[in-house]
Amino acid sequence: MVLVGGEPGIGKSRLDGVLRERLAEEPHLVLRYQCSPYHLHSALYPFVEQFERAAGFAREDGAVTSWTR
Ligand SMILES: Nc1ncnc2c1ncn2[C@@H]1O[C@H](COP(=O)(O)OP(=O)(O)OP(=O)(O)O)[C@@H](O)[C@H]1O
Ligand SMILES: [Mg+2]
């Protein structure tokens, strides 16, 4: 595992892009999560959202519908 950190604009996204380009021919799995200042109070928001999407939950589904699908 590699953690890339640094000031805004230092080139983190570009590094990530080049790495993915170079891996294009290799069998691999990309898991991409995006945090957001709009969801600061929602624990593990990117992961929960991915699971909900994968399970086919609709935005208007309540908790009961979600659990019984
Ligand atoms: N090695 C490089 N050579 C030329 N240009 C570069 C290089 N690395 C980054 N850049 C350019 O610098 C700019 C900022 O890079 P990038 O978007 O990757 O930064 P970042 O660290 O992801 O920023 P942020 O924290 O805001 O997301 C982009 O226009 C990118 O193309
Ligand atoms: Mg970036």
CSV table of C-alpha atoms and ligand atoms in Angstrom, one decimal:
chain,number,residue,atom,x,y,z
A,1,MET,CA,0.0,0.0,0.0
A,2,VAL,CA,1.2,3.5,-0.8
A,3,LEU,CA,-0.2,6.7,0.7
A,4,VAL,CA,0.4,9.8,-1.5
A,5,GLY,CA,0.0,13.1,0.3
A,6,GLY,CA,1.0,16.6,-0.3
A,7,GLU,CA,0.0,20.2,-0.9
A,8,PRO,CA,-2.8,21.0,-3.4
A,9,GLY,CA,-1.5,21.0,-7.0
A,10,ILE,CA,1.7,19.1,-6.2
A,11,GLY,CA,0.8,16.4,-8.7
A,12,LYS,CA,-1.0,13.6,-6.7
A,13,SER,CA,-3.8,13.1,-9.2
A,14,ARG,CA,-1.4,13.1,-12.1
A,15,LEU,CA,0.8,10.5,-10.4
A,16,ASP,CA,-2.4,8.4,-9.8
A,17,GLY,CA,-3.3,8.8,-13.5
A,18,VAL,CA,0.1,7.7,-14.8
A,19,LEU,CA,0.1,4.7,-12.5
A,20,ARG,CA,-3.3,3.6,-13.8
A,21,GLU,CA,-2.1,4.1,-17.4
A,22,ARG,CA,0.9,1.9,-16.7
A,23,LEU,CA,-1.3,-0.7,-15.1
A,24,ALA,CA,-3.8,-0.8,-17.9
A,25,GLU,CA,-2.4,-4.0,-19.5
A,26,GLU,CA,-2.1,-5.7,-16.1
A,27,PRO,CA,-5.0,-7.6,-14.6
A,28,HIS,CA,-6.1,-5.4,-11.7
A,29,LEU,CA,-9.0,-4.0,-9.8
A,30,VAL,CA,-9.5,-0.3,-9.2
A,31,LEU,CA,-11.6,0.8,-6.1
A,32,ARG,CA,-12.1,4.5,-6.2
A,33,TYR,CA,-13.7,6.4,-3.3
A,34,GLN,CA,-14.3,10.1,-3.1
A,35,CYS,CA,-14.8,12.0,0.2
A,36,SER,CA,-16.9,15.1,0.2
A,37,PRO,CA,-17.2,18.1,2.6
A,38,TYR,CA,-21.0,17.6,2.2
A,39,HIS,CA,-20.9,14.3,4.1
A,40,LEU,CA,-18.5,15.1,7.0
A,41,HIS,CA,-21.1,13.8,9.5
A,42,SER,CA,-21.9,10.6,7.6
A,43,ALA,CA,-19.5,7.9,8.8
A,44,LEU,CA,-17.8,5.9,6.0
A,45,TYR,CA,-20.0,7.7,3.4
A,46,PRO,CA,-18.1,6.6,0.3
A,47,PHE,CA,-18.2,2.9,1.3
A,48,VAL,CA,-21.8,3.0,2.4
A,49,GLU,CA,-22.7,4.7,-0.9
A,50,GLN,CA,-20.9,2.1,-2.9
A,51,PHE,CA,-22.7,-0.8,-1.1
A,52,GLU,CA,-26.0,0.9,-1.6
A,53,ARG,CA,-25.4,1.3,-5.3
A,54,ALA,CA,-24.1,-2.2,-5.7
A,55,ALA,CA,-27.3,-3.5,-3.9
A,56,GLY,CA,-29.5,-1.5,-6.1
A,57,PHE,CA,-31.0,0.6,-3.4
A,58,ALA,CA,-33.0,3.6,-4.7
A,59,ARG,CA,-32.6,7.1,-3.1
A,60,GLU,CA,-36.2,7.0,-1.9
A,61,ASP,CA,-35.9,3.6,-0.3
A,62,GLY,CA,-36.4,3.7,3.5
A,63,ALA,CA,-34.3,1.6,5.9
A,64,VAL,CA,-36.9,-1.2,5.9
A,65,THR,CA,-37.0,-1.5,2.1
A,66,SER,CA,-33.3,-1.5,2.0
A,67,TRP,CA,-32.9,-4.3,4.5
A,68,THR,CA,-35.6,-6.5,2.8
A,69,ARG,CA,-34.4,-6.2,-0.8
B,1,LIG,N1,5.2,15.8,-13.3
B,1,LIG,C1,4.4,16.7,-13.8
B,1,LIG,N2,4.8,17.3,-15.0
B,1,LIG,C2,4.0,18.3,-15.5
B,1,LIG,N3,2.9,18.7,-15.0
B,1,LIG,C3,2.5,18.2,-13.9
B,1,LIG,C4,3.2,17.2,-13.2
B,1,LIG,N4,2.5,16.8,-12.1
B,1,LIG,C5,1.4,17.6,-12.1
B,1,LIG,N5,1.4,18.4,-13.2
B,1,LIG,C6,0.3,19.4,-13.4
B,1,LIG,O1,0.1,20.2,-12.3
B,1,LIG,C7,-1.3,20.4,-12.1
B,1,LIG,C8,-1.7,19.9,-10.7
B,1,LIG,O2,-1.5,18.5,-10.6
B,1,LIG,P1,-2.6,17.5,-9.9
B,1,LIG,O3,-4.0,17.9,-10.3
B,1,LIG,O4,-2.1,16.2,-10.1
B,1,LIG,O5,-2.3,18.0,-8.4
B,1,LIG,P2,-3.0,17.4,-7.0
B,1,LIG,O6,-1.9,17.2,-6.1
B,1,LIG,O7,-3.8,16.2,-7.4
B,1,LIG,O8,-3.9,18.6,-6.6
B,1,LIG,P3,-5.2,18.5,-5.6
B,1,LIG,O9,-4.6,18.3,-4.2
B,1,LIG,O10,-5.8,19.9,-5.7
B,1,LIG,O11,-6.1,17.4,-6.0
B,1,LIG,C9,-2.0,19.7,-13.2
B,1,LIG,O12,-2.3,20.6,-14.2
B,1,LIG,C10,-1.0,18.6,-13.7
B,1,LIG,O13,-1.2,18.3,-15.0
B,2,MG,MG,-6.0,15.9,-7.1
